[in-house]
Amino acid sequence: PFTRPQRSLAAAYVHGLEPRPEHPDHEVARCNLVPGVGELFVTSTLTTSGRADLLFWEGVPGGPADVFQGVTDPAEHLALTLDLMERFVPWEHARTRRVELTDAGGVLTGRYTPVVRQPVAHLPGGGLAFGVADVVVANDPLTGQGANTAAKCAAAYLRAILDHGDAEFDEAWMRRTFERFWAQTAGPATKWTNAMLGEPPEHVLTLIGAAGALPRVADRFANGFDDPADFENYFFEAEKTEAYLSEVAGG
């Protein structure tokens, strides 16, 4: 549904980030939703210099966090990242007193339009190319589905190849294989990601608020990152969300 990028992306890889006091012994991914500004993700990672943390702003285009375009100096990039954190997520900024970039290449900026392409390409020589992963389904990284969906795509294609035996791997097989992957994995991931890119409706805010108090709701929402198909049951429609929260409250 998109014809232009939905987020301005800016990543900084750092050493020296302090742990959160509520879970100092656990590596976690943290997502901070800032209405009208965008999202800040903080998660651990590995780089050439060992363990590091990623400070990743997804800014709404034209908003306060859309300030990285044209910035080429890594130190300036980090300074902008920290300034935005201090302004909009001070509870995360409090951890950054001793951070430094992992190296001179430890920053990345960009933006792209989310897209779903046809899975089969006809080559000039008459052959066929079967698209895999984000060559075909390139969602915004907001929900962290890119690498996960790519891995699941490879697994789904492998099963289809093994199940096909010695039959011809023609265009019909390619399209059937992709449609199965789309129905089971990529479609639900895309629908959820696109929904999260928009302004959250009231029932979604209610759901997220409930997750802060009800571990059962929090667990189900978190597990949706692994299986976005479950969101169809309680996330997209206000009536289903209300029924689910009533069920949890009553049980």
Coordinates of N, CA and C in Angstrom, one line a residue:
P1 N 0.8 -1.2 0.0 CA 0.0 0.0 0.0 C 0.8 1.3 0.0
F2 N 2.2 1.2 0.0 CA 3.0 2.4 0.2 C 3.7 2.8 -1.1
T3 N 3.8 4.1 -1.3 CA 4.5 4.6 -2.4 C 5.7 5.4 -2.0
R4 N 6.0 5.5 -0.7 CA 7.2 6.2 -0.2 C 7.6 5.6 1.1
P5 N 8.8 5.8 1.5 CA 9.3 5.3 2.8 C 8.4 5.7 4.0
Q6 N 8.2 4.8 4.9 CA 7.4 5.1 6.1 C 8.2 5.5 7.3
R7 N 9.5 5.3 7.3 CA 10.4 5.6 8.4 C 11.8 6.1 7.9
S8 N 12.4 7.0 8.6 CA 13.8 7.4 8.4 C 14.6 6.5 9.4
L9 N 15.5 5.7 8.8 CA 16.2 4.7 9.7 C 17.6 5.2 10.0
A10 N 18.0 5.1 11.3 CA 19.3 5.5 11.7 C 19.8 4.6 12.8
A11 N 20.9 3.9 12.6 CA 21.4 2.9 13.5 C 22.8 3.3 14.0
A12 N 23.0 3.2 15.3 CA 24.4 3.4 15.9 C 24.8 2.2 16.7
Y13 N 25.9 1.6 16.4 CA 26.4 0.5 17.2 C 27.4 1.0 18.2
V14 N 27.2 0.7 19.5 CA 28.0 1.3 20.6 C 28.5 0.2 21.6
H15 N 29.6 0.6 22.2 CA 30.1 -0.1 23.4 C 29.8 0.8 24.6
G16 N 29.6 0.2 25.8 CA 29.6 1.0 27.0 C 28.1 1.3 27.5
L17 N 27.1 0.8 26.8 CA 25.8 1.0 27.3 C 25.5 0.3 28.6
E18 N 25.0 0.9 29.6 CA 24.7 0.3 30.8 C 23.4 -0.5 30.8
P19 N 23.3 -1.6 31.6 CA 22.1 -2.4 31.5 C 20.9 -1.7 32.2
R20 N 19.7 -2.1 31.8 CA 18.5 -1.6 32.5 C 18.5 -2.2 33.9
P21 N 18.1 -1.3 34.9 CA 18.2 -1.8 36.3 C 17.1 -2.9 36.6
E22 N 16.0 -3.0 35.8 CA 15.0 -4.0 36.1 C 15.4 -5.4 35.6
H23 N 16.4 -5.4 34.7 CA 16.8 -6.8 34.2 C 18.3 -6.7 33.8
P24 N 19.1 -6.5 34.8 CA 20.5 -6.2 34.6 C 21.3 -7.5 34.1
D25 N 20.7 -8.7 34.3 CA 21.4 -9.9 33.9 C 20.8 -10.6 32.7
H26 N 19.9 -9.9 32.0 CA 19.3 -10.5 30.8 C 19.5 -9.6 29.6
E27 N 19.8 -10.2 28.5 CA 19.9 -9.6 27.2 C 18.5 -9.5 26.6
V28 N 18.0 -8.3 26.3 CA 16.6 -8.2 25.8 C 16.6 -7.2 24.7
A29 N 15.6 -7.2 23.9 CA 15.3 -6.2 22.9 C 14.2 -5.3 23.5
R30 N 14.5 -4.0 23.4 CA 13.6 -3.0 24.0 C 13.0 -2.1 22.8
C31 N 11.7 -1.9 22.8 CA 11.1 -1.1 21.8 C 10.4 0.1 22.5
N32 N 10.7 1.3 22.2 CA 10.0 2.4 22.8 C 9.2 3.1 21.7
L33 N 7.9 3.2 21.9 CA 7.0 3.8 20.9 C 6.8 5.3 21.3
V34 N 7.1 6.2 20.4 CA 6.9 7.6 20.7 C 6.0 8.2 19.7
P35 N 4.7 8.4 20.0 CA 3.7 8.9 19.0 C 4.2 10.2 18.3
G36 N 4.1 10.2 17.0 CA 4.5 11.4 16.3 C 5.9 11.5 16.0
V37 N 6.7 10.7 16.7 CA 8.2 10.8 16.5 C 8.7 9.5 15.8
G38 N 8.3 8.4 16.3 CA 8.8 7.1 15.8 C 9.1 6.1 16.9
E39 N 10.1 5.3 16.7 CA 10.4 4.2 17.6 C 11.9 4.2 17.8
L40 N 12.3 3.9 19.1 CA 13.7 3.6 19.4 C 13.8 2.2 19.8
F41 N 14.7 1.4 19.1 CA 15.0 0.1 19.5 C 16.4 0.0 20.1
V42 N 16.5 -0.7 21.2 CA 17.8 -0.9 21.9 C 17.9 -2.4 22.0
T43 N 18.9 -3.0 21.4 CA 19.1 -4.4 21.5 C 20.6 -4.8 21.5
S44 N 21.0 -5.9 22.0 CA 22.3 -6.3 22.0 C 22.7 -7.0 20.6
T45 N 23.9 -7.0 20.3 CA 24.4 -7.5 19.0 C 25.8 -7.9 19.1
L46 N 26.3 -8.5 18.0 CA 27.8 -8.8 18.0 C 28.4 -8.1 16.8
T47 N 29.6 -7.6 16.9 CA 30.3 -7.0 15.8 C 31.8 -7.4 15.9
T48 N 32.6 -6.8 15.0 CA 34.0 -7.3 14.9 C 34.8 -7.1 16.2
S49 N 34.3 -6.1 17.1 CA 35.0 -5.9 18.3 C 34.3 -6.5 19.5
G50 N 33.4 -7.5 19.2 CA 32.7 -8.2 20.3 C 31.3 -7.8 20.5
R51 N 30.8 -8.1 21.7 CA 29.4 -7.7 22.1 C 29.3 -6.2 22.0
A52 N 28.1 -5.8 21.5 CA 27.8 -4.4 21.4 C 26.3 -4.2 21.6
D53 N 25.9 -2.9 21.6 CA 24.4 -2.6 21.6 C 24.1 -1.7 20.4
L54 N 22.9 -1.9 19.9 CA 22.4 -1.2 18.8 C 21.3 -0.1 19.3
L55 N 21.6 1.1 18.9 CA 20.6 2.2 19.2 C 20.0 2.5 17.8
F56 N 18.8 2.2 17.6 CA 18.2 2.3 16.3 C 16.9 3.1 16.3
W57 N 17.0 4.3 15.7 CA 15.8 5.2 15.6 C 15.1 4.9 14.3
E58 N 13.8 4.8 14.4 CA 12.9 4.7 13.2 C 12.0 6.0 13.3
G59 N 12.4 7.0 12.6 CA 11.8 8.3 12.7 C 10.6 8.4 11.7
V60 N 9.5 9.0 12.1 CA 8.4 9.3 11.2 C 9.0 10.4 10.2
P61 N 8.8 10.2 8.9 CA 9.4 11.1 7.9 C 8.8 12.5 8.2
G62 N 9.7 13.5 8.3 CA 9.3 14.9 8.5 C 9.1 15.2 10.0
G63 N 9.3 14.2 10.9 CA 9.1 14.4 12.3 C 10.4 14.7 13.0
P64 N 10.4 14.9 14.3 CA 11.6 15.3 15.1 C 12.8 14.4 14.9
A65 N 12.5 13.1 14.6 CA 13.6 12.1 14.6 C 14.2 11.9 13.1
D66 N 13.6 12.7 12.2 CA 14.0 12.6 10.8 C 15.1 13.7 10.6
V67 N 16.3 13.4 11.2 CA 17.3 14.5 11.2 C 18.7 13.9 10.7
F68 N 18.7 12.7 10.2 CA 20.0 12.0 9.9 C 20.4 12.1 8.4
Q69 N 19.5 12.5 7.6 CA 19.7 12.5 6.1 C 20.9 13.5 5.8
G70 N 21.9 13.1 5.2 CA 23.0 13.9 4.8 C 24.1 14.0 5.9
V71 N 23.9 13.3 7.0 CA 24.9 13.3 8.1 C 25.9 12.2 7.7
T72 N 27.2 12.6 7.5 CA 28.2 11.6 7.2 C 29.3 11.4 8.3
D73 N 29.3 12.3 9.3 CA 30.3 12.1 10.3 C 29.7 11.2 11.4
P74 N 30.4 10.1 11.7 CA 29.8 9.1 12.7 C 29.6 9.8 14.1
A75 N 30.5 10.6 14.5 CA 30.4 11.3 15.8 C 29.1 12.2 15.8
E76 N 28.8 12.9 14.7 CA 27.6 13.7 14.7 C 26.4 12.8 14.7
H77 N 26.5 11.7 14.0 CA 25.4 10.7 14.0 C 25.1 10.3 15.4
L78 N 26.1 9.9 16.2 CA 25.9 9.4 17.6 C 25.4 10.5 18.4
A79 N 25.9 11.8 18.2 CA 25.4 12.9 19.0 C 23.9 13.1 18.8
L80 N 23.5 13.1 17.5 CA 22.1 13.2 17.2 C 21.2 12.1 17.9
T81 N 21.7 10.9 17.8 CA 21.0 9.8 18.4 C 20.8 10.0 19.9
L82 N 21.9 10.4 20.6 CA 21.8 10.6 22.0 C 20.9 11.8 22.4
D83 N 20.9 12.8 21.6 CA 20.1 14.0 21.8 C 18.6 13.6 21.7
L84 N 18.3 12.8 20.7 CA 16.9 12.4 20.6 C 16.5 11.5 21.7
M85 N 17.4 10.7 22.2 CA 17.1 9.8 23.3 C 16.8 10.7 24.6
E86 N 17.6 11.7 24.8 CA 17.5 12.5 26.0 C 16.1 13.3 25.9
R87 N 15.7 13.7 24.7 CA 14.5 14.4 24.6 C 13.2 13.5 24.7
F88 N 13.3 12.3 24.1 CA 12.1 11.6 24.0 C 12.0 10.3 24.8
V89 N 13.2 9.7 25.2 CA 13.2 8.5 26.0 C 14.3 8.6 27.0
P90 N 14.1 9.5 28.0 CA 15.2 9.8 28.9 C 15.5 8.5 29.8
W91 N 14.6 7.6 30.0 CA 14.9 6.4 30.7 C 15.9 5.5 30.0
E92 N 16.0 5.6 28.7 CA 17.0 4.9 27.9 C 18.3 5.7 27.9
H93 N 18.1 7.1 27.8 CA 19.3 7.9 27.7 C 20.2 7.8 29.0
A94 N 19.5 7.5 30.1 CA 20.3 7.4 31.3 C 21.3 6.3 31.3
R95 N 21.2 5.4 30.4 CA 22.2 4.3 30.3 C 23.4 4.7 29.4
T96 N 23.4 5.8 28.8 CA 24.4 6.1 27.8 C 25.6 7.0 28.2
R97 N 25.8 7.1 29.5 CA 26.8 8.0 30.0 C 28.2 7.7 29.4
R98 N 28.5 6.4 29.2 CA 29.8 6.0 28.8 C 29.9 5.4 27.4
V99 N 28.9 5.6 26.6 CA 28.8 4.9 25.3 C 29.8 5.6 24.3
E100 N 30.3 4.7 23.4 CA 31.1 5.2 22.3 C 30.9 4.3 21.1
L101 N 31.1 4.8 19.9 CA 30.8 3.9 18.7 C 31.8 2.7 18.7
T102 N 31.3 1.6 18.2 CA 32.2 0.5 18.1 C 33.4 0.7 17.2
D103 N 33.2 1.5 16.2 CA 34.2 1.8 15.2 C 33.7 2.9 14.3
A104 N 34.6 3.3 13.4 CA 34.2 4.4 12.5 C 33.1 4.0 11.5
G105 N 32.9 2.7 11.3 CA 31.8 2.3 10.5 C 30.5 1.9 11.2
G106 N 30.4 2.3 12.5 CA 29.4 1.8 13.3 C 28.1 2.5 13.3
V107 N 27.8 3.2 12.1 CA 26.5 3.9 12.0 C 26.0 3.6 10.6
L108 N 24.7 3.7 10.5 CA 24.0 3.4 9.2 C 22.7 4.2 9.1
T109 N 22.5 4.9 8.0 CA 21.2 5.6 7.8 C 20.6 5.2 6.4
G110 N 19.3 5.5 6.3 CA 18.7 5.2 5.0 C 17.2 5.2 5.2
R111 N 16.5 4.9 4.1 CA 15.1 4.8 4.1 C 14.7 4.1 2.8
Y112 N 13.6 3.3 2.8 CA 13.2 2.6 1.6 C 11.7 2.4 1.7
T113 N 11.1 2.2 0.6 CA 9.6 2.0 0.5 C 9.3 0.5 0.7
P114 N 8.5 0.1 1.7 CA 8.2 -1.3 1.8 C 7.5 -1.8 0.6
V115 N 7.8 -3.0 0.2 CA 7.3 -3.5 -1.1 C 7.1 -5.0 -1.1
V116 N 6.1 -5.5 -1.8 CA 6.0 -7.0 -2.1 C 6.0 -7.1 -3.6
R117 N 6.9 -7.9 -4.1 CA 7.1 -8.1 -5.5 C 6.6 -9.4 -6.0
Q118 N 6.4 -9.6 -7.3 CA 6.1 -10.9 -7.9 C 7.3 -11.8 -7.6
P119 N 7.0 -13.1 -7.3 CA 8.1 -14.0 -6.9 C 8.9 -14.6 -8.1
V120 N 8.4 -14.5 -9.3 CA 9.1 -15.1 -10.4 C 9.5 -14.1 -11.5
A121 N 10.7 -14.1 -11.9 CA 11.2 -13.2 -12.9 C 11.6 -14.0 -14.1
H122 N 11.2 -13.4 -15.3 CA 11.5 -14.0 -16.6 C 12.8 -13.4 -17.1
L123 N 13.9 -14.2 -17.2 CA 15.2 -13.7 -17.6 C 15.3 -13.5 -19.2
P124 N 16.1 -12.6 -19.6 CA 16.2 -12.4 -21.1 C 16.5 -13.6 -21.9
G125 N 17.3 -14.6 -21.3 CA 17.6 -15.8 -22.0 C 16.6 -16.9 -22.0
G126 N 15.4 -16.6 -21.4 CA 14.3 -17.5 -21.4 C 14.2 -18.3 -20.1
G127 N 15.2 -18.2 -19.2 CA 15.1 -18.9 -17.9 C 14.2 -18.2 -16.9
L128 N 14.1 -18.8 -15.7 CA 13.3 -18.2 -14.6 C 14.1 -18.0 -13.4
A129 N 13.9 -16.9 -12.7 CA 14.5 -16.7 -11.4 C 13.4 -16.7 -10.3
F130 N 13.6 -17.4 -9.2 CA 12.7 -17.5 -8.2 C 13.1 -16.7 -7.0
G131 N 12.4 -15.6 -6.7 CA 12.8 -14.7 -5.7 C 12.7 -15.3 -4.3
V132 N 13.6 -14.9 -3.4 CA 13.7 -15.4 -2.0 C 13.8 -14.2 -1.1
A133 N 13.2 -14.4 0.1 CA 13.4 -13.5 1.2 C 13.0 -12.0 0.8
D134 N 13.9 -11.0 1.3 CA 13.5 -9.6 1.1 C 13.8 -9.1 -0.4
V135 N 14.2 -10.0 -1.3 CA 14.2 -9.7 -2.7 C 12.7 -9.6 -3.1
V136 N 11.8 -10.3 -2.4 CA 10.4 -10.4 -2.8 C 9.6 -9.6 -1.8
V137 N 9.8 -9.8 -0.5 CA 9.1 -9.2 0.6 C 10.0 -8.3 1.4
A138 N 9.9 -7.0 1.2 CA 10.8 -6.1 1.9 C 10.0 -5.2 2.8
N139 N 9.7 -5.7 4.0 CA 9.0 -4.9 5.0 C 9.9 -3.9 5.7
D140 N 9.3 -2.9 6.3 CA 10.0 -2.0 7.1 C 10.5 -2.8 8.3
P141 N 11.7 -2.5 8.9 CA 12.3 -3.2 10.0 C 11.6 -3.0 11.3
L142 N 10.5 -2.2 11.3 CA 9.8 -1.8 12.6 C 9.6 -3.0 13.5
T143 N 9.1 -4.1 12.9 CA 8.7 -5.3 13.8 C 9.7 -6.4 13.8
G144 N 10.9 -6.1 13.2 CA 12.0 -7.1 13.3 C 11.7 -8.4 12.5
Q145 N 11.0 -8.3 11.5 CA 10.6 -9.5 10.7 C 11.6 -9.8 9.6
G146 N 12.5 -9.0 9.2 CA 13.3 -9.2 8.0 C 14.1 -10.5 8.0
A147 N 15.1 -10.5 8.9 CA 15.9 -11.7 8.9 C 15.2 -13.0 9.3
N148 N 14.2 -12.8 10.2 CA 13.4 -14.0 10.6 C 12.6 -14.5 9.5
T149 N 11.9 -13.6 8.7 CA 11.1 -14.1 7.6 C 12.0 -14.7 6.5
A150 N 13.2 -14.1 6.3 CA 14.1 -14.7 5.3 C 14.5 -16.1 5.6
A151 N 14.8 -16.3 6.9 CA 15.2 -17.7 7.3 C 14.0 -18.7 7.2
K152 N 12.8 -18.2 7.5 CA 11.6 -19.0 7.3 C 11.3 -19.3 5.8
C153 N 11.6 -18.3 5.0 CA 11.4 -18.5 3.6 C 12.4 -19.5 3.0
A154 N 13.6 -19.5 3.4 CA 14.6 -20.5 3.0 C 14.1 -21.9 3.4
A155 N 13.6 -22.0 4.7 CA 13.2 -23.3 5.2 C 11.9 -23.8 4.4
A156 N 11.0 -22.9 4.1 CA 9.8 -23.3 3.4 C 10.1 -23.7 1.9
Y157 N 11.1 -23.0 1.3 CA 11.5 -23.3 -0.1 C 12.2 -24.7 -0.1
L158 N 13.0 -24.9 0.9 CA 13.7 -26.2 1.0 C 12.7 -27.4 1.1
R159 N 11.7 -27.2 2.0 CA 10.7 -28.3 2.2 C 10.0 -28.5 0.8
A160 N 9.7 -27.4 0.1 CA 9.0 -27.6 -1.1 C 9.9 -28.3 -2.2
I161 N 11.1 -28.0 -2.2 CA 12.1 -28.6 -3.1 C 12.2 -30.1 -2.9
L162 N 12.3 -30.5 -1.6 CA 12.4 -31.9 -1.2 C 11.2 -32.6 -1.5
D163 N 10.0 -32.0 -1.3 CA 8.7 -32.7 -1.5 C 8.4 -32.8 -3.0
H164 N 9.1 -32.0 -3.8 CA 8.8 -32.0 -5.3 C 9.4 -33.2 -6.0
G165 N 10.5 -33.8 -5.4 CA 11.1 -34.9 -6.0 C 11.8 -34.6 -7.3
D166 N 11.6 -35.4 -8.4 CA 12.2 -35.2 -9.7 C 11.3 -34.5 -10.7
A167 N 10.2 -33.9 -10.2 CA 9.3 -33.2 -11.1 C 10.0 -31.9 -11.5
E168 N 9.5 -31.3 -12.6 CA 10.0 -30.0 -13.1 C 9.8 -28.9 -12.2
F169 N 10.8 -28.1 -11.9 CA 10.6 -26.9 -11.1 C 10.2 -25.7 -12.0
D170 N 9.0 -25.7 -12.4 CA 8.5 -24.7 -13.4 C 7.9 -23.5 -12.7
E171 N 7.4 -22.6 -13.5 CA 6.8 -21.4 -12.9 C 5.6 -21.7 -12.0
A172 N 4.8 -22.6 -12.4 CA 3.6 -23.0 -11.6 C 4.1 -23.5 -10.2
W173 N 5.1 -24.3 -10.1 CA 5.6 -24.7 -8.8 C 6.2 -23.6 -8.0
M174 N 6.9 -22.7 -8.7 CA 7.4 -21.5 -8.0 C 6.3 -20.7 -7.3
R175 N 5.3 -20.4 -8.1 CA 4.2 -19.6 -7.6 C 3.4 -20.3 -6.5
R176 N 3.2 -21.6 -6.6 CA 2.6 -22.3 -5.5 C 3.4 -22.3 -4.3
T177 N 4.7 -22.4 -4.4 CA 5.6 -22.4 -3.3 C 5.6 -21.1 -2.6
F178 N 5.6 -20.0 -3.4 CA 5.6 -18.7 -2.8 C 4.2 -18.4 -2.1
E179 N 3.2 -18.8 -2.7 CA 1.8 -18.5 -2.2 C 1.7 -19.2 -0.8
R180 N 2.2 -20.4 -0.7 CA 2.1 -21.1 0.5 C 2.9 -20.4 1.6
F181 N 4.2 -20.0 1.2 CA 5.0 -19.2 2.2 C 4.3 -17.9 2.5
W182 N 3.7 -17.2 1.6 CA 3.0 -16.0 1.8 C 1.8 -16.2 2.8
A183 N 1.0 -17.2 2.6 CA -0.1 -17.5 3.4 C 0.3 -17.8 4.9
Q184 N 1.4 -18.5 5.0 CA 1.7 -19.0 6.4 C 2.6 -18.0 7.1
T185 N 3.5 -17.3 6.4 CA 4.5 -16.5 7.1 C 4.6 -15.1 6.6
A186 N 4.9 -14.8 5.4 CA 5.1 -13.5 4.9 C 3.9 -12.6 4.9
G187 N 2.7 -13.1 4.6 CA 1.5 -12.3 4.6 C 1.2 -11.8 6.0
P188 N 1.1 -12.7 7.0 CA 0.9 -12.2 8.3 C 1.9 -11.2 8.8
A189 N 3.2 -11.4 8.5 CA 4.2 -10.5 9.0 C 4.1 -9.1 8.3
T190 N 3.7 -9.1 7.0 CA 3.5 -7.9 6.3 C 2.3 -7.1 6.8
K191 N 1.2 -7.8 7.1 CA 0.0 -7.2 7.5 C 0.2 -6.5 8.9
W192 N 0.9 -7.2 9.8 CA 1.2 -6.7 11.1 C 2.2 -5.5 11.0
T193 N 3.2 -5.6 10.2 CA 4.2 -4.6 10.1 C 3.5 -3.3 9.6
N194 N 2.7 -3.5 8.5 CA 2.0 -2.3 7.9 C 1.1 -1.6 9.0
A195 N 0.4 -2.5 9.8 CA -0.5 -1.9 10.8 C 0.3 -1.1 11.8
M196 N 1.5 -1.6 12.2 CA 2.3 -0.9 13.2 C 2.9 0.4 12.7
L197 N 3.0 0.5 11.4 CA 3.6 1.7 10.8 C 2.6 2.9 10.9
G198 N 1.3 2.6 11.1 CA 0.3 3.6 11.2 C 0.1 4.1 12.6
E199 N -0.7 5.1 12.7 CA -1.1 5.6 14.1 C -1.9 4.5 14.8
P200 N -1.5 4.0 15.9 CA -2.2 2.9 16.6 C -3.6 3.3 17.0
P201 N -4.6 2.5 16.6 CA -6.0 2.8 17.1 C -6.1 2.6 18.6
E202 N -7.2 3.1 19.1 CA -7.4 3.1 20.5 C -7.4 1.7 21.1
H203 N -7.9 0.7 20.4 CA -8.0 -0.7 20.9 C -6.6 -1.3 21.0
V204 N -5.7 -0.9 20.1 CA -4.3 -1.4 20.2 C -3.6 -0.7 21.4
L205 N -3.8 0.5 21.6 CA -3.2 1.2 22.8 C -3.7 0.5 24.1
T206 N -5.0 0.2 24.1 CA -5.5 -0.5 25.2 C -4.9 -1.9 25.4
L207 N -4.7 -2.6 24.3 CA -4.0 -3.9 24.4 C -2.6 -3.8 24.9
I208 N -1.8 -2.8 24.4 CA -0.4 -2.7 24.9 C -0.4 -2.3 26.3
G209 N -1.4 -1.4 26.7 CA -1.5 -1.0 28.1 C -1.8 -2.2 29.0
A210 N -2.7 -3.1 28.6 CA -3.0 -4.3 29.3 C -1.8 -5.2 29.5
A211 N -1.0 -5.2 28.4 CA 0.2 -6.1 28.5 C 1.2 -5.7 29.6
G212 N 1.2 -4.4 29.9 CA 2.0 -3.9 31.0 C 1.6 -4.4 32.4
A213 N 0.4 -4.9 32.5 CA -0.1 -5.3 33.8 C -0.4 -6.8 33.8
L214 N -0.6 -7.4 32.6 CA -1.0 -8.8 32.6 C 0.0 -9.6 31.8
P215 N 0.8 -10.5 32.5 CA 1.8 -11.3 31.9 C 1.3 -12.1 30.7
R216 N 0.1 -12.6 30.9 CA -0.5 -13.5 29.8 C -0.6 -12.7 28.5
V217 N -1.0 -11.5 28.6 CA -1.2 -10.6 27.4 C 0.2 -10.3 26.9
A218 N 1.1 -9.9 27.8 CA 2.5 -9.6 27.3 C 3.2 -10.7 26.6
D219 N 3.0 -11.9 27.2 CA 3.6 -13.1 26.5 C 3.1 -13.3 25.2
R220 N 1.8 -13.2 25.0 CA 1.2 -13.5 23.7 C 1.6 -12.4 22.7
F221 N 1.7 -11.2 23.1 CA 2.1 -10.1 22.2 C 3.6 -10.4 21.8
A222 N 4.5 -10.7 22.8 CA 5.9 -10.9 22.5 C 6.0 -12.1 21.5
N223 N 5.3 -13.2 21.8 CA 5.4 -14.4 20.9 C 4.9 -14.1 19.5
G224 N 4.1 -13.0 19.3 CA 3.7 -12.7 18.0 C 4.9 -12.3 17.1
F225 N 6.0 -11.8 17.6 CA 7.2 -11.5 16.8 C 7.6 -12.8 16.1
D226 N 7.4 -14.0 16.7 CA 7.8 -15.2 16.1 C 6.7 -15.8 15.2
D227 N 5.5 -15.5 15.6 CA 4.3 -16.0 14.8 C 3.3 -14.9 14.6
P228 N 3.5 -14.0 13.7 CA 2.6 -12.9 13.5 C 1.2 -13.3 13.1
A229 N 1.0 -14.6 12.6 CA -0.3 -15.0 12.2 C -1.3 -14.9 13.4
D230 N -0.8 -15.0 14.6 CA -1.7 -15.0 15.8 C -2.4 -13.7 16.0
F231 N -1.8 -12.6 15.5 CA -2.4 -11.3 15.6 C -3.8 -11.2 15.0
E232 N -4.0 -12.0 14.0 CA -5.3 -12.0 13.4 C -6.4 -12.3 14.4
N233 N -6.1 -13.0 15.4 CA -7.1 -13.5 16.4 C -7.5 -12.5 17.4
Y234 N -6.7 -11.4 17.6 CA -7.0 -10.5 18.7 C -6.5 -9.1 18.6
F235 N -5.8 -8.8 17.5 CA -5.1 -7.5 17.4 C -5.7 -6.5 16.4
F236 N -6.1 -6.9 15.3 CA -6.5 -6.0 14.2 C -7.9 -5.4 14.4
E237 N -8.8 -6.1 15.0 CA -10.2 -5.7 15.1 C -10.5 -5.4 16.6
A238 N -11.2 -4.3 16.8 CA -11.4 -3.8 18.2 C -12.3 -4.9 18.9
E239 N -13.2 -5.5 18.2 CA -14.1 -6.4 18.8 C -13.4 -7.7 19.3
K240 N -12.4 -8.1 18.5 CA -11.6 -9.3 19.0 C -10.7 -8.9 20.1
T241 N -10.1 -7.7 20.1 CA -9.3 -7.3 21.2 C -10.1 -7.2 22.5
E242 N -11.3 -6.6 22.4 CA -12.1 -6.5 23.6 C -12.5 -7.8 24.1
A243 N -12.8 -8.8 23.2 CA -13.2 -10.1 23.7 C -12.1 -10.8 24.3
Y244 N -10.9 -10.7 23.8 CA -9.7 -11.3 24.3 C -9.3 -10.8 25.7
L245 N -9.3 -9.5 25.8 CA -9.0 -8.9 27.1 C -10.1 -9.2 28.2
S246 N -11.3 -9.3 27.8 CA -12.4 -9.8 28.7 C -12.1 -11.2 29.2
E247 N -11.7 -12.0 28.2 CA -11.4 -13.4 28.5 C -10.3 -13.5 29.5
V248 N -9.2 -12.7 29.3 CA -8.1 -12.8 30.2 C -8.4 -12.3 31.6
A249 N -9.2 -11.2 31.6 CA -9.6 -10.6 32.9 C -10.5 -11.5 33.7
G250 N -11.3 -12.3 33.0 CA -12.2 -13.2 33.7 C -11.6 -14.6 34.0
G251 N -10.4 -14.8 33.4 CA -9.8 -16.1 33.7 C -8.6 -16.1 34.5

